[in-house]
mmCIF file of C-alpha atoms in Angstrom:
data_model
loop_
_atom_site.group_PDB
_atom_site.id
_atom_site.type_symbol
_atom_site.label_atom_id
_atom_site.label_comp_id
_atom_site.label_asym_id
_atom_site.label_seq_id
_atom_site.Cartn_x
_atom_site.Cartn_y
_atom_site.Cartn_z
ATOM 1 C CA MET A 1 105.777 118.828 78.033
ATOM 2 C CA LYS A 2 109.495 119.063 79.150
ATOM 3 C CA ILE A 3 109.198 123.068 78.365
ATOM 4 C CA LEU A 4 105.866 123.458 80.478
ATOM 5 C CA ASN A 5 107.455 121.456 83.093
ATOM 6 C CA SER A 6 110.406 123.552 82.791
ATOM 7 C CA ALA A 7 108.220 126.843 83.186
ATOM 8 C CA ALA A 8 105.971 125.691 86.088
ATOM 9 C CA GLU A 9 109.357 125.032 87.745
ATOM 10 C CA VAL A 10 110.624 128.849 87.023
ATOM 11 C CA LYS A 11 107.056 130.370 87.839
ATOM 12 C CA SER A 12 107.411 128.251 91.501
ATOM 13 C CA ILE A 13 111.121 129.775 91.879
ATOM 14 C CA ILE A 14 109.732 133.244 91.236
ATOM 15 C CA LYS A 15 106.691 132.940 93.249
ATOM 16 C CA SER A 16 109.166 131.702 96.423
ATOM 17 C CA ARG A 17 110.592 135.331 96.122
ATOM 18 C CA ASP A 18 113.709 133.908 95.549
ATOM 19 C CA ARG A 19 115.617 136.842 93.530
ATOM 20 C CA SER A 20 118.943 134.607 93.318
ATOM 21 C CA PHE A 21 117.842 132.901 90.434
ATOM 22 C CA GLN A 22 118.919 135.158 87.591
ATOM 23 C CA PRO A 23 119.506 133.032 84.409
ATOM 24 C CA PHE A 24 119.355 136.621 82.438
ATOM 25 C CA LYS A 25 121.650 138.926 84.446
ATOM 26 C CA GLY A 26 123.422 141.104 82.450
ATOM 27 C CA LYS A 27 121.413 140.246 79.716
ATOM 28 C CA THR A 28 119.275 142.296 77.311
ATOM 29 C CA MET A 29 116.254 141.883 75.109
ATOM 30 C CA ALA A 30 115.066 144.147 72.318
ATOM 31 C CA MET A 31 111.256 143.803 71.947
ATOM 32 C CA ILE A 32 109.967 144.469 68.561
ATOM 33 C CA PHE A 33 106.407 145.912 68.558
ATOM 34 C CA ALA A 34 105.101 146.799 64.928
ATOM 35 C CA LYS A 35 101.472 145.619 66.657
ATOM 36 C CA PRO A 36 100.818 147.588 70.270
ATOM 37 C CA SER A 37 100.015 145.261 72.751
ATOM 38 C CA MET A 38 99.841 146.220 76.940
ATOM 39 C CA ARG A 39 99.985 142.515 78.047
ATOM 40 C CA THR A 40 102.604 140.968 75.729
ATOM 41 C CA ARG A 41 104.325 144.379 76.298
ATOM 42 C CA PHE A 42 104.346 143.765 80.555
ATOM 43 C CA SER A 43 104.471 140.013 80.152
ATOM 44 C CA PHE A 44 107.835 140.202 78.536
ATOM 45 C CA GLU A 45 109.281 143.126 80.041
ATOM 46 C CA THR A 46 108.536 141.927 83.993
ATOM 47 C CA GLY A 47 109.440 138.522 83.282
ATOM 48 C CA PHE A 48 113.033 139.187 81.839
ATOM 49 C CA PHE A 49 113.546 141.833 84.887
ATOM 50 C CA LEU A 50 112.331 139.252 87.344
ATOM 51 C CA LEU A 51 114.995 136.776 85.620
ATOM 52 C CA GLY A 52 117.644 139.419 86.345
ATOM 53 C CA GLY A 53 117.707 140.869 82.286
ATOM 54 C CA TYR A 54 116.695 144.283 80.651
ATOM 55 C CA ALA A 55 114.050 145.046 78.001
ATOM 56 C CA ILE A 56 113.946 147.237 75.568
ATOM 57 C CA TYR A 57 111.017 148.511 73.915
ATOM 58 C CA LEU A 58 110.992 149.358 70.080
ATOM 59 C CA GLY A 59 107.569 150.726 69.144
ATOM 60 C CA PRO A 60 105.664 150.996 65.651
ATOM 61 C CA ASP A 61 107.571 154.609 65.213
ATOM 62 C CA ASP A 62 111.094 153.090 66.421
ATOM 63 C CA ILE A 63 111.407 150.327 63.685
ATOM 64 C CA GLN A 64 109.591 150.406 60.541
ATOM 65 C CA MET A 65 110.735 147.183 58.815
ATOM 66 C CA GLY A 66 110.646 146.784 55.220
ATOM 67 C CA LYS A 67 110.220 150.550 54.864
ATOM 68 C CA ARG A 68 112.587 152.509 56.787
ATOM 69 C CA GLU A 69 114.713 149.491 56.871
ATOM 70 C CA GLU A 70 115.302 146.260 55.357
ATOM 71 C CA THR A 71 114.284 143.432 58.123
ATOM 72 C CA ARG A 72 117.982 141.448 57.825
ATOM 73 C CA ASP A 73 119.332 144.861 58.769
ATOM 74 C CA VAL A 74 117.826 145.360 61.658
ATOM 75 C CA ALA A 75 118.217 141.735 62.721
ATOM 76 C CA ARG A 76 121.928 142.230 62.385
ATOM 77 C CA VAL A 77 121.810 145.200 63.917
ATOM 78 C CA LEU A 78 120.038 144.604 67.103
ATOM 79 C CA SER A 79 122.113 141.151 67.285
ATOM 80 C CA ARG A 80 125.181 143.021 67.742
ATOM 81 C CA TYR A 81 123.282 144.956 71.088
ATOM 82 C CA ASN A 82 121.170 142.327 72.681
ATOM 83 C CA ASP A 83 121.005 138.816 73.979
ATOM 84 C CA ILE A 84 117.405 137.982 72.202
ATOM 85 C CA ILE A 85 114.938 139.898 70.141
ATOM 86 C CA MET A 86 111.245 139.213 70.793
ATOM 87 C CA ALA A 87 109.111 140.644 67.777
ATOM 88 C CA ARG A 88 105.259 141.327 67.591
ATOM 89 C CA VAL A 89 104.357 141.970 64.015
ATOM 90 C CA PHE A 90 101.929 141.700 61.185
ATOM 91 C CA ALA A 91 103.725 139.123 58.596
ATOM 92 C CA HIS A 92 105.168 136.099 59.318
ATOM 93 C CA GLN A 93 107.828 136.298 57.280
ATOM 94 C CA ASP A 94 109.146 139.312 59.190
ATOM 95 C CA ILE A 95 109.756 136.618 61.979
ATOM 96 C CA LEU A 96 111.219 134.346 59.495
ATOM 97 C CA ASP A 97 113.355 137.025 58.270
ATOM 98 C CA LEU A 98 114.648 138.055 61.760
ATOM 99 C CA ALA A 99 115.255 134.393 62.534
ATOM 100 C CA LYS A 100 117.645 134.122 59.411
ATOM 101 C CA TYR A 101 119.670 137.195 59.802
ATOM 102 C CA SER A 102 119.666 137.219 63.653
ATOM 103 C CA SER A 103 122.967 135.861 65.232
ATOM 104 C CA VAL A 104 120.968 135.605 68.418
ATOM 105 C CA PRO A 105 117.506 133.730 69.516
ATOM 106 C CA VAL A 106 114.265 135.336 68.135
ATOM 107 C CA VAL A 107 111.072 134.838 69.835
ATOM 108 C CA ASN A 108 107.863 135.237 68.442
ATOM 109 C CA GLY A 109 105.283 137.600 70.197
ATOM 110 C CA LEU A 110 102.722 137.168 68.348
ATOM 111 C CA THR A 111 102.544 137.241 64.022
ATOM 112 C CA ASP A 112 99.117 137.021 61.611
ATOM 113 C CA TYR A 113 99.601 133.423 61.215
ATOM 114 C CA ASN A 114 100.233 132.486 65.216
ATOM 115 C CA HIS A 115 101.019 133.591 68.870
ATOM 116 C CA PRO A 116 102.853 130.530 70.100
ATOM 117 C CA CYS A 117 103.898 131.804 73.548
ATOM 118 C CA GLN A 118 99.980 132.730 74.391
ATOM 119 C CA ILE A 119 99.405 129.333 74.082
ATOM 120 C CA MET A 120 102.392 128.057 75.745
ATOM 121 C CA ALA A 121 101.107 130.215 78.642
ATOM 122 C CA ASP A 122 97.025 128.848 78.291
ATOM 123 C CA ALA A 123 98.368 125.121 78.346
ATOM 124 C CA LEU A 124 100.493 125.605 81.549
ATOM 125 C CA THR A 125 97.332 127.215 82.839
ATOM 126 C CA ILE A 126 95.110 124.463 81.719
ATOM 127 C CA ILE A 127 97.518 122.188 83.436
ATOM 128 C CA GLU A 128 97.504 123.935 86.536
ATOM 129 C CA HIS A 129 93.440 123.943 86.753
ATOM 130 C CA ILE A 130 92.377 120.598 85.186
ATOM 131 C CA GLY A 131 95.513 118.468 85.965
ATOM 132 C CA GLN A 132 96.921 117.673 82.354
ATOM 133 C CA LEU A 133 96.019 119.067 79.096
ATOM 134 C CA GLU A 134 96.493 115.264 77.531
ATOM 135 C CA GLY A 135 93.431 114.011 76.302
ATOM 136 C CA ALA A 136 91.655 117.213 77.586
ATOM 137 C CA LYS A 137 88.961 118.392 75.208
ATOM 138 C CA VAL A 138 89.573 121.980 73.868
ATOM 139 C CA VAL A 139 87.238 123.817 72.137
ATOM 140 C CA TYR A 140 87.741 127.075 69.970
ATOM 141 C CA VAL A 141 84.692 129.324 69.275
ATOM 142 C CA GLY A 142 85.231 132.061 66.497
ATOM 143 C CA ASP A 143 87.608 132.642 64.009
ATOM 144 C CA GLY A 144 89.928 130.590 62.801
ATOM 145 C CA ASN A 145 93.063 132.885 63.353
ATOM 146 C CA ASN A 146 96.353 132.496 64.518
ATOM 147 C CA ILE A 147 95.307 131.779 68.070
ATOM 148 C CA VAL A 148 93.642 128.269 66.099
ATOM 149 C CA HIS A 149 97.224 128.150 64.473
ATOM 150 C CA SER A 150 98.913 127.845 67.418
ATOM 151 C CA TRP A 151 96.731 125.415 68.943
ATOM 152 C CA LEU A 152 96.581 123.052 65.830
ATOM 153 C CA LEU A 153 100.768 123.513 65.752
ATOM 154 C CA LEU A 154 100.630 122.396 69.641
ATOM 155 C CA ALA A 155 98.045 119.434 69.096
ATOM 156 C CA ALA A 156 100.841 118.255 66.708
ATOM 157 C CA VAL A 157 103.559 117.355 69.571
ATOM 158 C CA VAL A 158 100.684 116.882 72.826
ATOM 159 C CA PRO A 159 98.188 114.725 72.461
ATOM 160 C CA PHE A 160 94.590 116.334 73.355
ATOM 161 C CA HIS A 161 91.198 116.464 71.636
ATOM 162 C CA PHE A 162 91.181 120.027 69.430
ATOM 163 C CA VAL A 163 87.888 121.410 67.944
ATOM 164 C CA CYS A 164 87.830 124.452 66.153
ATOM 165 C CA ALA A 165 83.942 125.608 65.760
ATOM 166 C CA CYS A 166 83.978 128.401 63.109
ATOM 167 C CA PRO A 167 81.132 129.919 60.705
ATOM 168 C CA LYS A 168 81.527 128.876 57.564
ATOM 169 C CA GLY A 169 84.425 130.922 55.382
ATOM 170 C CA PHE A 170 86.416 131.750 58.507
ATOM 171 C CA GLU A 171 88.396 128.359 58.888
ATOM 172 C CA PRO A 172 91.721 127.991 59.823
ATOM 173 C CA ASP A 173 94.515 127.617 57.033
ATOM 174 C CA GLU A 174 94.070 123.805 55.758
ATOM 175 C CA ARG A 175 97.979 123.169 55.730
ATOM 176 C CA THR A 176 98.039 123.806 59.344
ATOM 177 C CA VAL A 177 95.214 121.616 60.136
ATOM 178 C CA GLU A 178 96.679 118.938 57.621
ATOM 179 C CA LYS A 179 99.957 119.068 59.849
ATOM 180 C CA ALA A 180 98.118 118.661 62.994
ATOM 181 C CA ARG A 181 96.441 115.585 61.468
ATOM 182 C CA GLN A 182 99.288 113.946 59.827
ATOM 183 C CA ALA A 183 101.172 114.501 63.477
ATOM 184 C CA GLY A 184 98.442 111.287 64.651
ATOM 185 C CA ILE A 185 98.672 112.201 68.134
ATOM 186 C CA SER A 186 95.783 114.288 68.604
ATOM 187 C CA LYS A 187 91.978 114.559 67.839
ATOM 188 C CA ILE A 188 91.362 117.635 65.478
ATOM 189 C CA GLU A 189 87.903 118.741 64.629
ATOM 190 C CA ILE A 190 86.863 121.708 62.249
ATOM 191 C CA THR A 191 83.190 122.262 62.217
ATOM 192 C CA ASN A 192 80.735 125.282 61.832
ATOM 193 C CA ASP A 193 78.511 123.290 64.567
ATOM 194 C CA VAL A 194 79.274 125.275 67.519
ATOM 195 C CA ARG A 195 76.462 123.700 69.854
ATOM 196 C CA GLU A 196 77.767 120.209 68.942
ATOM 197 C CA ALA A 197 81.545 121.230 69.032
ATOM 198 C CA VAL A 198 81.226 122.314 72.988
ATOM 199 C CA ARG A 199 79.869 119.512 73.882
ATOM 200 C CA GLY A 200 81.803 117.539 76.964
ATOM 201 C CA ALA A 201 84.365 120.290 76.632
ATOM 202 C CA ASP A 202 87.167 120.651 79.286
ATOM 203 C CA ILE A 203 87.843 124.283 77.872
ATOM 204 C CA VAL A 204 86.168 126.580 75.726
ATOM 205 C CA TYR A 205 88.191 129.337 74.646
ATOM 206 C CA SER A 206 87.876 132.448 72.265
ATOM 207 C CA ASP A 207 89.183 135.524 70.882
ATOM 208 C CA VAL A 208 88.323 138.812 69.945
ATOM 209 C CA TRP A 209 85.959 138.620 66.180
ATOM 210 C CA ALA A 210 88.007 141.008 64.552
ATOM 211 C CA SER A 211 91.483 141.058 65.005
ATOM 212 C CA MET A 212 94.156 144.361 64.804
ATOM 213 C CA GLY A 213 94.078 145.164 61.048
ATOM 214 C CA GLN A 214 90.828 144.232 60.498
ATOM 215 C CA LYS A 215 88.577 146.875 62.340
ATOM 216 C CA GLU A 216 87.042 147.641 58.911
ATOM 217 C CA GLU A 217 85.636 144.094 58.664
ATOM 218 C CA ALA A 218 84.365 144.324 62.281
ATOM 219 C CA PRO A 219 80.575 145.442 61.582
ATOM 220 C CA TYR A 220 80.337 142.546 58.936
ATOM 221 C CA ARG A 221 82.182 139.597 61.284
ATOM 222 C CA HIS A 222 80.203 140.734 64.175
ATOM 223 C CA GLN A 223 76.777 139.935 61.889
ATOM 224 C CA VAL A 224 78.347 136.438 60.694
ATOM 225 C CA PHE A 225 79.788 135.798 64.317
ATOM 226 C CA GLN A 226 76.367 136.357 66.240
ATOM 227 C CA GLY A 227 76.220 132.426 66.501
ATOM 228 C CA PHE A 228 79.359 132.242 68.020
ATOM 229 C CA GLN A 229 79.182 134.240 71.090
ATOM 230 C CA VAL A 230 79.855 132.446 74.415
ATOM 231 C CA ASP A 231 77.242 132.717 76.794
ATOM 232 C CA GLU A 232 75.946 130.523 79.874
ATOM 233 C CA ALA A 233 73.354 128.627 77.384
ATOM 234 C CA LEU A 234 76.202 127.656 75.242
ATOM 235 C CA MET A 235 78.605 126.801 78.581
ATOM 236 C CA LYS A 236 76.105 124.765 79.946
ATOM 237 C CA LEU A 237 76.461 122.449 77.000
ATOM 238 C CA ALA A 238 79.992 121.976 77.938
ATOM 239 C CA GLY A 239 81.417 119.703 80.587
ATOM 240 C CA PRO A 240 80.203 119.832 84.379
ATOM 241 C CA LYS A 241 83.648 121.265 85.241
ATOM 242 C CA ALA A 242 84.501 122.941 82.208
ATOM 243 C CA TYR A 243 86.407 126.779 82.031
ATOM 244 C CA PHE A 244 86.191 129.387 79.604
ATOM 245 C CA MET A 245 89.224 131.346 78.407
ATOM 246 C CA HIS A 246 90.058 134.058 76.545
ATOM 247 C CA CYS A 247 93.478 135.777 75.072
ATOM 248 C CA LEU A 248 92.418 139.375 75.915
ATOM 249 C CA PRO A 249 91.761 141.616 74.846
ATOM 250 C CA ALA A 250 88.081 141.227 74.732
ATOM 251 C CA GLU A 251 84.441 143.678 74.358
ATOM 252 C CA ARG A 252 83.156 144.254 77.436
ATOM 253 C CA ARG A 253 79.613 143.693 76.231
ATOM 254 C CA LEU A 254 80.625 140.106 74.688
ATOM 255 C CA LEU A 255 82.164 139.209 77.814
ATOM 256 C CA MET A 256 79.266 140.485 80.908
ATOM 257 C CA ALA A 257 77.317 137.266 80.336
ATOM 258 C CA LEU A 258 79.928 135.257 81.375
ATOM 259 C CA TRP A 259 81.046 137.600 84.069
ATOM 260 C CA LYS A 260 77.836 137.638 85.665
ATOM 261 C CA LEU A 261 77.361 133.790 85.960
ATOM 262 C CA PRO A 262 75.781 132.381 89.255
ATOM 263 C CA THR A 263 77.980 130.424 91.479
ATOM 264 C CA PRO A 264 77.231 126.879 90.320
ATOM 265 C CA LEU A 265 79.190 127.858 87.193
ATOM 266 C CA SER A 266 81.920 130.024 88.886
ATOM 267 C CA SER A 267 84.531 127.474 87.122
ATOM 268 C CA HIS A 268 83.934 128.896 83.788
ATOM 269 C CA ARG A 269 85.262 132.024 84.757
ATOM 270 C CA LEU A 270 88.039 133.769 82.589
ATOM 271 C CA ARG A 271 91.296 132.419 82.806
ATOM 272 C CA THR A 272 94.517 134.005 81.425
ATOM 273 C CA GLY A 273 98.212 133.696 81.499
ATOM 274 C CA CYS A 274 100.813 136.740 80.705
ATOM 275 C CA MET A 275 103.196 135.782 83.107
ATOM 276 C CA ARG A 276 102.963 132.271 82.259
ATOM 277 C CA ARG A 277 103.704 133.313 78.812
ATOM 278 C CA MET A 278 106.998 134.985 80.010
ATOM 279 C CA LEU A 279 107.870 131.746 81.776
ATOM 280 C CA SER A 280 106.944 129.131 79.123
ATOM 281 C CA CYS A 281 108.875 131.052 76.451
ATOM 282 C CA PHE A 282 112.066 131.772 78.179
ATOM 283 C CA THR A 283 112.650 128.062 79.093
ATOM 284 C CA LEU A 284 112.177 127.158 75.622
ATOM 285 C CA TYR A 285 115.464 128.854 74.288
ATOM 286 C CA PRO A 286 119.242 127.257 74.106
ATOM 287 C CA PRO A 287 120.629 130.457 75.879
ATOM 288 C CA TYR A 288 118.049 129.922 79.004
ATOM 289 C CA SER A 289 119.698 126.613 79.847
ATOM 290 C CA CYS A 290 123.304 127.843 78.443
ATOM 291 C CA TRP A 291 123.246 130.877 80.837
ATOM 292 C CA ARG A 292 122.008 128.755 83.651
ATOM 293 C CA THR A 293 124.627 126.703 83.473
ATOM 294 C CA GLY A 294 127.193 129.407 83.070
ATOM 295 C CA ILE A 295 128.098 128.835 79.413
ATOM 296 C CA ASP A 296 128.354 131.827 77.238
ATOM 297 C CA ASN A 297 125.887 132.821 74.693
ATOM 298 C CA SER A 298 128.062 132.776 71.629
ATOM 299 C CA ARG A 299 128.156 128.716 72.074
ATOM 300 C CA CYS A 300 124.433 128.458 71.324
ATOM 301 C CA GLY A 301 123.386 126.751 67.739
ATOM 302 C CA GLU A 302 121.179 128.374 65.758
ATOM 303 C CA PRO A 303 118.984 131.525 66.329
ATOM 304 C CA VAL A 304 115.596 130.204 67.369
ATOM 305 C CA ALA A 305 111.985 131.107 66.945
ATOM 306 C CA VAL A 306 108.754 129.632 68.056
ATOM 307 C CA LEU A 307 107.844 128.752 64.220
ATOM 308 C CA PRO A 308 106.294 125.811 62.155
ATOM 309 C CA ASP A 309 108.655 123.603 60.133
#
């Protein structure tokens, strides 16, 4: 919660248009995008600029880790020229290797395993709209993917009720589920009964059914997930003041029913947090606190990435 409270503080400063707050002035961030993304790029790039820094975009053709160059060599080279590395990649091992061989902090912008900055942003959004995350019932409907893994890892440190409703065979990673349960502070449920799952929910959350790299599975997945589409009928089973959230992008035809909800259900509007992603992310790393107090980056500790143990 300390991270989220700091993120809210930084957001307040930015909204006040106070341009004197420049914790990343004179700093650069290398952004590795093995997976393209409009929202991730703009949230990080704009956010880093607003906090005084300069972000450098490296697309899929600029860096081909593991093909044209070893990941450890990429980490070492970028560390010499930049103060932070952000990477949005396919293989989770790439983030682990970047963090291992980098001498500067590494930010996990997304992997096939998890998407921590997105969930940090979503958590802050929930706090802003319903008052607190602790004790809330968050129900994820859909594929047990990297978003679900991030919710589970958050549930291991913040107490709330998390439910993942997915078709059989699409459950999240068992080790991650067990880690969240062993933490013993949140109620964790994995179920195939979507209607029972959403009953009394404070937040109903969803994502695409076929992630990037799974497009060849899309026709099959659309058949399997038909009973897991969030619509007005499903939202009526949720709590009276429930919100619907989607991390985006989304197939518009699957969201049209929600966009057309009548006024009494207007609280079910879509909520996202691109700017909040940046705010929650940059309050997490040692360089943020170091630069804010004027300590040189070279005195920070080990490279940091938002990763499970």
